[in-house]
Amino acid sequence: MADPTRARKIADRIRVIVASTVEKRVKDPRLGFVTITDVRVTGDLQHASVFYTVYGTPDELAGTAAALESAKGLIRKEVGRGLHIRLTPTLEFIADAVPAAAAELDELLARAAAQDAEVAALAREAKPAGEADPYRKPREEPED
């Protein structure tokens, strides 16, 4: 088991190497506007999960996934050259769900803001059901 600090440093280095390789060496036309967001390495440094996002349509996302899978060998070779460790980790490319979750969260926040505005509009026009000041006040006793 590797030191967690070392695993984190290796994951950061893999992220930089993969991003550079995708930008400069992979010439697949299916590759869209891709961003490498995160890399997670197992404790034994044998496997790396590479998370990426793609700006564009779902078709472009599928094309980018296929391009990354076909270029996996080239990318792994570059990772091995750049890391200088005994065993080069296997790479797994995973589409990051953060943009979709962020869009869903934005939509929920917009819906909540619209409902808040609707409630505020109803509250402005509302009148009290009973007296204007419904709270009990201490009675003042007449002085003898």
PDB file of C-alpha atoms in Angstrom:
ATOM      1  CA  MET A   1       0.000   0.000   0.000  1.00  0.00           C
ATOM      2  CA  ALA A   2       1.428   3.344  -1.040  1.00  0.00           C
ATOM      3  CA  ASP A   3       1.518   6.402   1.124  1.00  0.00           C
ATOM      4  CA  PRO A   4      -1.694   8.454   0.550  1.00  0.00           C
ATOM      5  CA  THR A   5       0.378  11.580  -0.045  1.00  0.00           C
ATOM      6  CA  ARG A   6       2.419   9.799  -2.701  1.00  0.00           C
ATOM      7  CA  ALA A   7      -0.747   8.443  -4.336  1.00  0.00           C
ATOM      8  CA  ARG A   8      -2.202  11.959  -4.451  1.00  0.00           C
ATOM      9  CA  LYS A   9       0.973  13.345  -6.020  1.00  0.00           C
ATOM     10  CA  ILE A  10       1.017  10.571  -8.609  1.00  0.00           C
ATOM     11  CA  ALA A  11      -2.656  11.191  -9.382  1.00  0.00           C
ATOM     12  CA  ASP A  12      -1.965  14.903  -9.903  1.00  0.00           C
ATOM     13  CA  ARG A  13       0.981  14.073 -12.174  1.00  0.00           C
ATOM     14  CA  ILE A  14      -1.145  11.602 -14.173  1.00  0.00           C
ATOM     15  CA  ARG A  15      -3.806  14.300 -14.633  1.00  0.00           C
ATOM     16  CA  VAL A  16      -1.225  16.707 -16.084  1.00  0.00           C
ATOM     17  CA  ILE A  17       0.318  14.063 -18.360  1.00  0.00           C
ATOM     18  CA  VAL A  18      -3.055  12.840 -19.654  1.00  0.00           C
ATOM     19  CA  ALA A  19      -4.278  16.377 -20.322  1.00  0.00           C
ATOM     20  CA  SER A  20      -1.090  17.238 -22.179  1.00  0.00           C
ATOM     21  CA  THR A  21      -1.172  14.015 -24.202  1.00  0.00           C
ATOM     22  CA  VAL A  22      -4.821  14.453 -25.159  1.00  0.00           C
ATOM     23  CA  GLU A  23      -4.132  18.010 -26.251  1.00  0.00           C
ATOM     24  CA  LYS A  24      -0.918  17.412 -28.203  1.00  0.00           C
ATOM     25  CA  ARG A  25      -0.649  13.770 -29.270  1.00  0.00           C
ATOM     26  CA  VAL A  26      -4.164  12.403 -29.787  1.00  0.00           C
ATOM     27  CA  LYS A  27      -5.305  13.388 -33.285  1.00  0.00           C
ATOM     28  CA  ASP A  28      -8.666  11.599 -33.363  1.00  0.00           C
ATOM     29  CA  PRO A  29     -11.381  13.681 -35.103  1.00  0.00           C
ATOM     30  CA  ARG A  30     -14.006  12.294 -32.702  1.00  0.00           C
ATOM     31  CA  LEU A  31     -12.233  13.973 -29.796  1.00  0.00           C
ATOM     32  CA  GLY A  32     -14.261  16.985 -28.655  1.00  0.00           C
ATOM     33  CA  PHE A  33     -13.465  19.845 -26.336  1.00  0.00           C
ATOM     34  CA  VAL A  34     -12.379  17.631 -23.431  1.00  0.00           C
ATOM     35  CA  THR A  35     -11.183  18.619 -19.961  1.00  0.00           C
ATOM     36  CA  ILE A  36      -9.513  16.224 -17.541  1.00  0.00           C
ATOM     37  CA  THR A  37     -11.128  17.072 -14.210  1.00  0.00           C
ATOM     38  CA  ASP A  38      -9.758  14.511 -11.763  1.00  0.00           C
ATOM     39  CA  VAL A  39      -7.674  11.352 -11.428  1.00  0.00           C
ATOM     40  CA  ARG A  40      -7.993   8.822  -8.629  1.00  0.00           C
ATOM     41  CA  VAL A  41      -5.358   6.181  -8.052  1.00  0.00           C
ATOM     42  CA  THR A  42      -5.837   2.997  -6.072  1.00  0.00           C
ATOM     43  CA  GLY A  43      -3.747   2.484  -2.962  1.00  0.00           C
ATOM     44  CA  ASP A  44      -1.369   0.045  -4.697  1.00  0.00           C
ATOM     45  CA  LEU A  45      -0.871   2.491  -7.638  1.00  0.00           C
ATOM     46  CA  GLN A  46      -1.997  -0.194 -10.117  1.00  0.00           C
ATOM     47  CA  HIS A  47      -5.150   1.463 -11.442  1.00  0.00           C
ATOM     48  CA  ALA A  48      -6.044   5.083 -12.251  1.00  0.00           C
ATOM     49  CA  SER A  49      -9.554   6.365 -12.901  1.00  0.00           C
ATOM     50  CA  VAL A  50      -9.440   9.448 -15.133  1.00  0.00           C
ATOM     51  CA  PHE A  51     -12.518  11.690 -14.973  1.00  0.00           C
ATOM     52  CA  TYR A  52     -13.230  14.016 -17.881  1.00  0.00           C
ATOM     53  CA  THR A  53     -15.907  16.399 -19.111  1.00  0.00           C
ATOM     54  CA  VAL A  54     -16.821  17.292 -22.678  1.00  0.00           C
ATOM     55  CA  TYR A  55     -18.319  20.574 -23.779  1.00  0.00           C
ATOM     56  CA  GLY A  56     -20.996  19.795 -26.327  1.00  0.00           C
ATOM     57  CA  THR A  57     -23.860  17.492 -27.181  1.00  0.00           C
ATOM     58  CA  PRO A  58     -24.345  13.908 -25.991  1.00  0.00           C
ATOM     59  CA  ASP A  59     -23.155  12.737 -29.441  1.00  0.00           C
ATOM     60  CA  GLU A  60     -19.875  14.586 -28.934  1.00  0.00           C
ATOM     61  CA  LEU A  61     -19.596  13.002 -25.477  1.00  0.00           C
ATOM     62  CA  ALA A  62     -19.999   9.529 -26.997  1.00  0.00           C
ATOM     63  CA  GLY A  63     -17.450  10.319 -29.718  1.00  0.00           C
ATOM     64  CA  THR A  64     -14.957  11.585 -27.171  1.00  0.00           C
ATOM     65  CA  ALA A  65     -15.443   8.458 -25.051  1.00  0.00           C
ATOM     66  CA  ALA A  66     -14.708   6.274 -28.084  1.00  0.00           C
ATOM     67  CA  ALA A  67     -11.651   8.384 -29.003  1.00  0.00           C
ATOM     68  CA  LEU A  68     -10.229   8.142 -25.492  1.00  0.00           C
ATOM     69  CA  GLU A  69     -10.772   4.378 -25.406  1.00  0.00           C
ATOM     70  CA  SER A  70      -8.981   3.954 -28.732  1.00  0.00           C
ATOM     71  CA  ALA A  71      -6.063   6.152 -27.609  1.00  0.00           C
ATOM     72  CA  LYS A  72      -5.769   4.500 -24.198  1.00  0.00           C
ATOM     73  CA  GLY A  73      -2.535   2.664 -25.125  1.00  0.00           C
ATOM     74  CA  LEU A  74      -0.794   5.824 -26.337  1.00  0.00           C
ATOM     75  CA  ILE A  75      -1.900   7.758 -23.259  1.00  0.00           C
ATOM     76  CA  ARG A  76      -0.768   4.967 -20.923  1.00  0.00           C
ATOM     77  CA  LYS A  77       2.631   4.869 -22.650  1.00  0.00           C
ATOM     78  CA  GLU A  78       3.035   8.628 -22.083  1.00  0.00           C
ATOM     79  CA  VAL A  79       1.986   8.233 -18.438  1.00  0.00           C
ATOM     80  CA  GLY A  80       4.631   5.532 -18.006  1.00  0.00           C
ATOM     81  CA  ARG A  81       7.301   7.784 -19.527  1.00  0.00           C
ATOM     82  CA  GLY A  82       6.326  10.720 -17.349  1.00  0.00           C
ATOM     83  CA  LEU A  83       5.974   8.954 -14.007  1.00  0.00           C
ATOM     84  CA  HIS A  84       9.217   6.951 -13.798  1.00  0.00           C
ATOM     85  CA  ILE A  85       7.743   4.383 -11.432  1.00  0.00           C
ATOM     86  CA  ARG A  86       8.152   0.616 -11.619  1.00  0.00           C
ATOM     87  CA  LEU A  87       4.638  -0.236 -12.819  1.00  0.00           C
ATOM     88  CA  THR A  88       2.511   1.988 -15.035  1.00  0.00           C
ATOM     89  CA  PRO A  89      -1.091   2.050 -13.789  1.00  0.00           C
ATOM     90  CA  THR A  90      -3.917   0.937 -16.043  1.00  0.00           C
ATOM     91  CA  LEU A  91      -6.195   3.781 -17.120  1.00  0.00           C
ATOM     92  CA  GLU A  92      -9.971   3.903 -17.005  1.00  0.00           C
ATOM     93  CA  PHE A  93     -11.752   6.890 -18.528  1.00  0.00           C
ATOM     94  CA  ILE A  94     -14.996   7.925 -16.812  1.00  0.00           C
ATOM     95  CA  ALA A  95     -17.255  10.746 -17.941  1.00  0.00           C
ATOM     96  CA  ASP A  96     -17.603  13.143 -15.013  1.00  0.00           C
ATOM     97  CA  ALA A  97     -21.189  13.645 -13.825  1.00  0.00           C
ATOM     98  CA  VAL A  98     -20.484  17.009 -12.191  1.00  0.00           C
ATOM     99  CA  PRO A  99     -21.734  19.218 -15.089  1.00  0.00           C
ATOM    100  CA  ALA A 100     -25.022  17.317 -15.332  1.00  0.00           C
ATOM    101  CA  ALA A 101     -25.494  17.488 -11.554  1.00  0.00           C
ATOM    102  CA  ALA A 102     -24.678  21.212 -11.580  1.00  0.00           C
ATOM    103  CA  ALA A 103     -27.241  21.855 -14.340  1.00  0.00           C
ATOM    104  CA  GLU A 104     -29.876  19.936 -12.397  1.00  0.00           C
ATOM    105  CA  LEU A 105     -29.039  21.873  -9.237  1.00  0.00           C
ATOM    106  CA  ASP A 106     -29.260  25.192 -11.118  1.00  0.00           C
ATOM    107  CA  GLU A 107     -32.683  24.214 -12.435  1.00  0.00           C
ATOM    108  CA  LEU A 108     -33.882  23.284  -8.925  1.00  0.00           C
ATOM    109  CA  LEU A 109     -32.590  26.589  -7.523  1.00  0.00           C
ATOM    110  CA  ALA A 110     -34.363  28.549 -10.276  1.00  0.00           C
ATOM    111  CA  ARG A 111     -37.606  26.699  -9.558  1.00  0.00           C
ATOM    112  CA  ALA A 112     -37.255  27.394  -5.807  1.00  0.00           C
ATOM    113  CA  ALA A 113     -36.593  31.103  -6.487  1.00  0.00           C
ATOM    114  CA  ALA A 114     -39.724  31.294  -8.652  1.00  0.00           C
ATOM    115  CA  GLN A 115     -41.810  29.673  -5.906  1.00  0.00           C
ATOM    116  CA  ASP A 116     -40.326  32.066  -3.320  1.00  0.00           C
ATOM    117  CA  ALA A 117     -41.270  35.029  -5.512  1.00  0.00           C
ATOM    118  CA  GLU A 118     -44.790  33.660  -5.869  1.00  0.00           C
ATOM    119  CA  VAL A 119     -45.165  33.277  -2.088  1.00  0.00           C
ATOM    120  CA  ALA A 120     -43.765  36.778  -1.528  1.00  0.00           C
ATOM    121  CA  ALA A 121     -46.318  38.220  -3.989  1.00  0.00           C
ATOM    122  CA  LEU A 122     -49.143  36.454  -2.150  1.00  0.00           C
ATOM    123  CA  ALA A 123     -47.809  37.691   1.206  1.00  0.00           C
ATOM    124  CA  ARG A 124     -47.761  41.328   0.024  1.00  0.00           C
ATOM    125  CA  GLU A 125     -51.461  41.197  -0.763  1.00  0.00           C
ATOM    126  CA  ALA A 126     -52.441  39.267   2.378  1.00  0.00           C
ATOM    127  CA  LYS A 127     -54.448  40.773   5.217  1.00  0.00           C
ATOM    128  CA  PRO A 128     -54.455  39.480   8.806  1.00  0.00           C
ATOM    129  CA  ALA A 129     -57.304  37.088   9.601  1.00  0.00           C
ATOM    130  CA  GLY A 130     -58.129  38.636  12.962  1.00  0.00           C
ATOM    131  CA  GLU A 131     -57.022  41.788  14.664  1.00  0.00           C
ATOM    132  CA  ALA A 132     -54.128  43.759  13.296  1.00  0.00           C
ATOM    133  CA  ASP A 133     -52.104  42.931  16.433  1.00  0.00           C
ATOM    134  CA  PRO A 134     -53.174  39.447  17.603  1.00  0.00           C
ATOM    135  CA  TYR A 135     -50.757  39.183  20.537  1.00  0.00           C
ATOM    136  CA  ARG A 136     -51.976  39.570  24.096  1.00  0.00           C
ATOM    137  CA  LYS A 137     -50.844  42.581  25.940  1.00  0.00           C
ATOM    138  CA  PRO A 138     -50.756  42.939  29.705  1.00  0.00           C
ATOM    139  CA  ARG A 139     -53.887  44.545  31.017  1.00  0.00           C
ATOM    140  CA  GLU A 140     -53.492  47.770  32.780  1.00  0.00           C
ATOM    141  CA  GLU A 141     -55.294  47.742  36.120  1.00  0.00           C
ATOM    142  CA  PRO A 142     -57.196  50.876  37.014  1.00  0.00           C
ATOM    143  CA  GLU A 143     -55.634  52.657  39.922  1.00  0.00           C
ATOM    144  CA  ASP A 144     -57.888  53.163  42.954  1.00  0.00           C
TER     145      ASP A 144
END
